[in-house]
Amino acid sequence: MSFDISVNRFGIMKNRGWVKFTKSEEETRKIGRAIGKGLLPGDIICLVGELGSGKTTITQGIAQGLGVRGSVSSATFKLINEYKGRIPVYHFDLFRLDKLSEVEELGYREYFYNQGVTIIEWAEKMRPLWPEKRMEIELKIISENNREIKITNLIGREISLSGNSGNRDIN
Amino acid sequence: MLVLGIETSCDETAASVVEDGRRMLSNVVSSQIDIHRKYGGVVPELASRKHLETINFVIEQALSQAGCSFKELDGIAVTNGPGLVASLLIGLANAKAIAYAFELPLIGVNHIEGHIFSNFLKHPKNKFKTEKLLPPFIALVVSGGHSDLVFVEDYGKYELLGRTRDDAVGESFDKVAKLLHLGYPGGPIIDEISRKGNAEAIKFPLAHMKDDSLDFSFSGLKTAVVNFVKNHKLPTESQSIADIAVCFQRAAIKALVENTFCAIEEKKTKKLVLGGGVASNSHLRDVFKNRAEKNGIELYYPPPALCTDNAVMIGCVGYYKMDYSVVRPFKSLEAEANLELESWN
């Protein structure tokens, strides 16, 4: 279940934030799938987290939730992968980029404001370019298999993360 | 028969003239790393503009080094995927223009196929008798962007047996090198530093799947290294860094070897070819050499200049596709970021 924290703290919107704890890659993927099911064209997901924290894993889940059938692997090399799902999925990976100008050269706007969902790994590298409406997902390594996943929904519409256990109030 | 090969799928702008599929007449590669070094290191990878700036010069060089003109060519071969679309488009647009102007057949080539075919090429530094290499064989293509295990039954007859489910092997080298503050690109650096390490120091998980599949998974291994560094703090002595590097490298390569030799057994073939940038890793070559000798398998791998991205391999595939009359109307040829390896024979 999800916790309505924003009413307490910001009074803006329901289900704005969650913190979840997962014990395996599959659990991380499962959260991704739940998110993916609620996404619509134009939605943008910013993933932040260190190496090995599960960014590609949760992306795989989101893509599955969006109906992508084929394999979703790391986009580090190609910078952008595109998949066909219920709606198109644009999978960004900014690992190799160092400067904001390099991100700008990606032509990211054409993807952001297109008919698909954009998922960005290493999104902190383009923080000044983040759109106002977005979902932020921050992943942290707790121990070998355990991850803390903090989700902040700024998309402006409720997205349910139902069917998952291990929630904890963001406070 | 002379084929001009053009390759722009990633950072390298490359062109080459290949004679009769196996003889390299020129090999021109302009790396964007050189162009951008003055800006302080890492390349703006997607700058297809850089391909645009260099491609005409690279093609001219390839022709002049081969001592031939556009009019003497019999065909144009160009990489149309997989890769960065914006980069692929530059090569493709140029190839189309040349094909149109000189009324030449245009052949689209899969980049992975190119890496496999790089083993067919004669090269001054190639110590294998490439003229003796004929399909069927198993091919392992390992690079910064790919980790594919393919059964090549014949020219243009492929069966994908395994691939990575997450990170490519070369990518995991880059990421681990970054984690250990060793610099970029990670492959050669880890290879070098590993020589000093103790291979028994740490036990990392192998990079293959737990199920029966021949797929790879390098992300778990990368995460294990991240966890190790977290738990033990990043070591300051070079010995401990070398220990981590060598143990990581061994675990990564062991999975490649195990799965590859499973594939060899499954397909009952006696030949194995390697390709891609990681195929020049010295430990990888040693392990494969030993294992191949033990199992009575003929092993081939290209010299380093043909392991990394180049256009010779593209010209080579182009020749065989022309030989098998697999030439499509060029207007329908498009750049495809996720182009799958498809059989054409």
Short mmCIF file of N, CA and C in Angstrom, two decimals, chain A residues 25 50-57 60 71-83 93 95-99 101-102 105-107 111 121-122 125 141-145 147, chain B residues 10-11 39-40 42-47 49-50 82-85 143-146 163-168 171 174-176 178-179 184 219-220 222-223 226-227 230 309 337-339:
data_model
loop_
_atom_site.label_atom_id
_atom_site.label_comp_id
_atom_site.label_asym_id
_atom_site.label_seq_id
_atom_site.Cartn_x
_atom_site.Cartn_y
_atom_site.Cartn_z
N GLU A 25 16.42 -8.45 -6.94
CA GLU A 25 16.23 -7.76 -8.22
C GLU A 25 14.78 -7.90 -8.67
N GLU A 50 23.61 5.15 -7.31
CA GLU A 50 24.99 4.80 -7.63
C GLU A 50 25.05 3.54 -8.49
N LEU A 51 26.26 3.22 -8.92
CA LEU A 51 26.53 2.02 -9.71
C LEU A 51 26.01 0.79 -8.97
N GLY A 52 25.26 -0.05 -9.66
CA GLY A 52 24.81 -1.29 -9.05
C GLY A 52 23.60 -1.15 -8.14
N SER A 53 22.95 0.03 -8.14
CA SER A 53 21.84 0.21 -7.22
C SER A 53 20.52 -0.30 -7.79
N GLY A 54 20.49 -0.60 -9.08
CA GLY A 54 19.28 -1.21 -9.65
C GLY A 54 18.53 -0.34 -10.64
N LYS A 55 19.19 0.65 -11.22
CA LYS A 55 18.51 1.53 -12.17
C LYS A 55 18.06 0.78 -13.42
N THR A 56 18.96 -0.04 -13.97
CA THR A 56 18.56 -0.79 -15.16
C THR A 56 17.49 -1.82 -14.79
N THR A 57 17.62 -2.40 -13.59
CA THR A 57 16.64 -3.41 -13.16
C THR A 57 15.24 -2.81 -13.06
N GLN A 60 13.84 -2.17 -16.44
CA GLN A 60 13.32 -3.38 -17.06
C GLN A 60 11.87 -3.60 -16.62
N SER A 71 13.94 -7.92 -24.85
CA SER A 71 14.85 -7.72 -23.73
C SER A 71 15.20 -6.24 -23.60
N VAL A 72 15.32 -5.81 -22.36
CA VAL A 72 15.71 -4.44 -22.06
C VAL A 72 17.05 -4.54 -21.33
N SER A 73 18.12 -4.09 -22.00
CA SER A 73 19.42 -4.19 -21.34
C SER A 73 19.97 -2.79 -21.14
N SER A 74 21.19 -2.72 -20.63
CA SER A 74 21.79 -1.43 -20.32
C SER A 74 21.86 -0.55 -21.57
N ALA A 75 21.64 0.75 -21.39
CA ALA A 75 21.72 1.68 -22.51
C ALA A 75 23.00 2.50 -22.45
N THR A 76 23.91 2.10 -21.56
CA THR A 76 25.13 2.89 -21.37
C THR A 76 25.87 3.14 -22.67
N PHE A 77 25.97 2.12 -23.48
CA PHE A 77 26.78 2.22 -24.68
C PHE A 77 26.12 3.10 -25.74
N LYS A 78 24.86 2.86 -25.97
CA LYS A 78 24.18 3.59 -27.04
C LYS A 78 23.56 4.90 -26.58
N LEU A 79 23.55 5.15 -25.28
CA LEU A 79 22.97 6.35 -24.67
C LEU A 79 21.45 6.38 -24.70
N ILE A 80 20.85 5.97 -25.81
CA ILE A 80 19.39 5.92 -25.87
C ILE A 80 18.96 4.60 -26.51
N ASN A 81 18.13 3.87 -25.84
CA ASN A 81 17.49 2.70 -26.45
C ASN A 81 16.02 3.01 -26.62
N GLU A 82 15.45 2.50 -27.68
CA GLU A 82 14.01 2.69 -27.87
C GLU A 82 13.35 1.33 -27.93
N TYR A 83 12.20 1.23 -27.28
CA TYR A 83 11.47 -0.04 -27.30
C TYR A 83 10.03 0.22 -27.69
N ASP A 93 20.55 6.68 -20.89
CA ASP A 93 21.57 6.36 -19.90
C ASP A 93 22.70 7.36 -20.06
N PHE A 95 25.38 7.77 -18.19
CA PHE A 95 26.60 7.39 -17.49
C PHE A 95 27.86 7.96 -18.14
N ARG A 96 27.93 7.86 -19.45
CA ARG A 96 29.16 8.23 -20.14
C ARG A 96 29.32 9.74 -20.35
N LEU A 97 28.27 10.49 -20.04
CA LEU A 97 28.33 11.93 -20.31
C LEU A 97 28.82 12.69 -19.08
N ASP A 98 29.61 13.72 -19.31
CA ASP A 98 30.15 14.48 -18.21
C ASP A 98 29.62 15.90 -18.11
N LYS A 99 29.30 16.46 -19.24
CA LYS A 99 28.90 17.87 -19.21
C LYS A 99 27.45 18.01 -19.65
N SER A 101 26.35 20.16 -21.57
CA SER A 101 26.30 20.46 -23.01
C SER A 101 26.20 19.16 -23.81
N GLU A 102 26.81 18.08 -23.26
CA GLU A 102 26.74 16.80 -23.96
C GLU A 102 25.33 16.24 -23.92
N GLU A 105 23.27 17.93 -26.43
CA GLU A 105 23.52 17.44 -27.79
C GLU A 105 22.74 16.16 -28.10
N LEU A 106 22.25 15.50 -27.06
CA LEU A 106 21.47 14.28 -27.28
C LEU A 106 20.17 14.55 -28.01
N GLY A 107 19.74 15.79 -27.99
CA GLY A 107 18.45 16.10 -28.58
C GLY A 107 17.33 15.56 -27.72
N TYR A 111 12.63 13.70 -27.47
CA TYR A 111 12.09 12.52 -26.81
C TYR A 111 11.10 12.90 -25.71
N GLU A 121 18.42 7.03 -16.86
CA GLU A 121 19.38 6.58 -15.86
C GLU A 121 20.47 7.63 -15.71
N TRP A 122 21.00 7.78 -14.51
CA TRP A 122 21.99 8.81 -14.18
C TRP A 122 21.41 10.19 -14.46
N LYS A 125 22.78 13.89 -13.89
CA LYS A 125 23.69 14.60 -14.78
C LYS A 125 22.98 15.67 -15.60
N ILE A 141 21.83 1.42 -2.24
CA ILE A 141 22.24 0.08 -1.83
C ILE A 141 22.26 0.04 -0.30
N ILE A 142 21.46 -0.87 0.29
CA ILE A 142 21.46 -1.03 1.75
C ILE A 142 22.44 -2.13 2.12
N SER A 143 22.35 -3.23 1.42
CA SER A 143 23.30 -4.33 1.60
C SER A 143 23.31 -5.10 0.29
N GLU A 144 23.99 -6.21 0.28
CA GLU A 144 24.20 -6.95 -0.97
C GLU A 144 22.97 -6.99 -1.87
N ASN A 145 21.85 -7.49 -1.32
CA ASN A 145 20.66 -7.62 -2.17
C ASN A 145 19.56 -6.61 -1.86
N ARG A 147 17.71 -3.01 -1.34
CA ARG A 147 17.74 -1.67 -1.90
C ARG A 147 16.65 -0.81 -1.27
N CYS B 10 29.19 4.12 -33.95
CA CYS B 10 29.40 4.69 -32.61
C CYS B 10 30.38 5.85 -32.67
N ASP B 11 31.54 5.70 -32.02
CA ASP B 11 32.49 6.82 -31.95
C ASP B 11 33.41 6.91 -33.15
N TYR B 39 39.40 18.92 -25.52
CA TYR B 39 38.33 19.45 -24.66
C TYR B 39 38.33 18.77 -23.30
N GLY B 40 39.26 17.87 -23.09
CA GLY B 40 39.39 17.29 -21.75
C GLY B 40 38.75 15.93 -21.60
N VAL B 42 36.46 12.80 -22.11
CA VAL B 42 35.35 12.01 -22.62
C VAL B 42 34.64 12.69 -23.79
N VAL B 43 34.26 11.86 -24.71
CA VAL B 43 33.69 12.31 -25.97
C VAL B 43 32.20 12.62 -25.85
N PRO B 44 31.71 13.67 -26.48
CA PRO B 44 30.26 13.79 -26.60
C PRO B 44 29.81 12.76 -27.64
N GLU B 45 29.43 11.60 -27.12
CA GLU B 45 29.30 10.43 -27.97
C GLU B 45 28.30 10.60 -29.10
N LEU B 46 27.33 11.40 -28.81
CA LEU B 46 26.27 11.44 -29.81
C LEU B 46 26.51 12.46 -30.90
N ALA B 47 27.66 13.10 -30.86
CA ALA B 47 27.91 14.15 -31.83
C ALA B 47 28.05 13.57 -33.23
N ARG B 49 27.54 15.08 -35.61
CA ARG B 49 28.18 16.17 -36.33
C ARG B 49 29.64 15.86 -36.61
N LYS B 50 30.29 15.21 -35.64
CA LYS B 50 31.71 14.89 -35.80
C LYS B 50 31.90 13.87 -36.93
N PRO B 82 23.37 -2.54 -35.33
CA PRO B 82 22.86 -1.68 -34.26
C PRO B 82 23.86 -0.59 -33.92
N GLY B 83 23.36 0.48 -33.31
CA GLY B 83 24.23 1.59 -32.95
C GLY B 83 23.42 2.83 -32.63
N LEU B 84 24.10 3.96 -32.62
CA LEU B 84 23.42 5.23 -32.35
C LEU B 84 22.79 5.70 -33.66
N VAL B 85 21.50 5.91 -33.65
CA VAL B 85 20.82 6.22 -34.92
C VAL B 85 21.43 7.45 -35.60
N SER B 143 32.28 -6.56 -26.72
CA SER B 143 32.75 -5.19 -26.85
C SER B 143 32.07 -4.32 -25.81
N GLY B 144 32.25 -3.01 -25.95
CA GLY B 144 31.63 -2.08 -25.01
C GLY B 144 30.12 -2.11 -25.10
N GLY B 145 29.60 -2.51 -26.24
CA GLY B 145 28.15 -2.48 -26.41
C GLY B 145 27.51 -3.84 -26.65
N HIS B 146 28.33 -4.88 -26.82
CA HIS B 146 27.76 -6.18 -27.19
C HIS B 146 28.44 -7.33 -26.46
N ARG B 163 23.20 -13.88 -25.20
CA ARG B 163 23.54 -12.46 -25.22
C ARG B 163 23.43 -11.93 -23.80
N THR B 164 23.84 -10.69 -23.58
CA THR B 164 23.76 -10.19 -22.22
C THR B 164 22.34 -9.74 -21.91
N ARG B 165 21.94 -9.99 -20.68
CA ARG B 165 20.60 -9.56 -20.27
C ARG B 165 20.65 -8.17 -19.66
N ASP B 166 21.84 -7.68 -19.39
CA ASP B 166 21.94 -6.33 -18.80
C ASP B 166 23.12 -5.57 -19.40
N ASP B 167 24.26 -5.54 -18.68
CA ASP B 167 25.41 -4.79 -19.18
C ASP B 167 26.20 -5.62 -20.18
N ALA B 168 26.81 -4.94 -21.15
CA ALA B 168 27.76 -5.61 -22.03
C ALA B 168 29.05 -5.81 -21.25
N GLU B 171 31.34 -2.83 -21.12
CA GLU B 171 30.73 -1.81 -20.27
C GLU B 171 31.04 -2.09 -18.79
N ASP B 174 34.43 -0.94 -18.04
CA ASP B 174 34.48 0.53 -17.91
C ASP B 174 33.95 0.97 -16.55
N LYS B 175 32.86 0.34 -16.12
CA LYS B 175 32.23 0.78 -14.88
C LYS B 175 33.08 0.40 -13.67
N VAL B 176 33.65 -0.79 -13.70
CA VAL B 176 34.50 -1.20 -12.58
C VAL B 176 35.75 -0.31 -12.55
N LYS B 178 35.96 2.72 -13.46
CA LYS B 178 35.57 4.02 -12.94
C LYS B 178 35.42 3.96 -11.41
N LEU B 179 34.81 2.87 -10.97
CA LEU B 179 34.63 2.65 -9.53
C LEU B 179 35.97 2.62 -8.79
N TYR B 184 39.53 5.76 -18.08
CA TYR B 184 38.73 5.29 -19.21
C TYR B 184 39.61 5.22 -20.45
N SER B 219 25.80 -7.47 -14.86
CA SER B 219 25.39 -6.47 -13.90
C SER B 219 25.59 -6.96 -12.46
N GLY B 220 25.29 -8.24 -12.22
CA GLY B 220 25.44 -8.81 -10.88
C GLY B 220 26.90 -8.80 -10.43
N LYS B 222 29.20 -6.73 -11.54
CA LYS B 222 29.53 -5.32 -11.29
C LYS B 222 29.05 -4.91 -9.89
N THR B 223 27.82 -5.30 -9.55
CA THR B 223 27.26 -4.96 -8.25
C THR B 223 28.06 -5.61 -7.12
N VAL B 226 30.93 -3.47 -6.54
CA VAL B 226 30.48 -2.28 -5.82
C VAL B 226 30.34 -2.59 -4.33
N ASN B 227 29.68 -3.72 -4.04
CA ASN B 227 29.46 -4.11 -2.64
C ASN B 227 30.78 -4.38 -1.92
N LYS B 230 32.33 -1.19 -1.08
CA LYS B 230 31.57 -0.54 0.01
C LYS B 230 31.93 -1.13 1.36
N ASP B 309 36.22 -1.11 -33.63
CA ASP B 309 35.37 -0.79 -34.78
C ASP B 309 36.20 -0.36 -35.99
N ALA B 337 18.57 1.31 -34.73
CA ALA B 337 19.36 1.30 -33.49
C ALA B 337 19.48 -0.11 -32.92
N ASN B 338 18.39 -0.87 -32.96
CA ASN B 338 18.38 -2.19 -32.35
C ASN B 338 18.35 -3.31 -33.38
N LEU B 339 18.98 -3.08 -34.51
CA LEU B 339 18.97 -4.09 -35.57
C LEU B 339 19.39 -5.45 -35.04
#
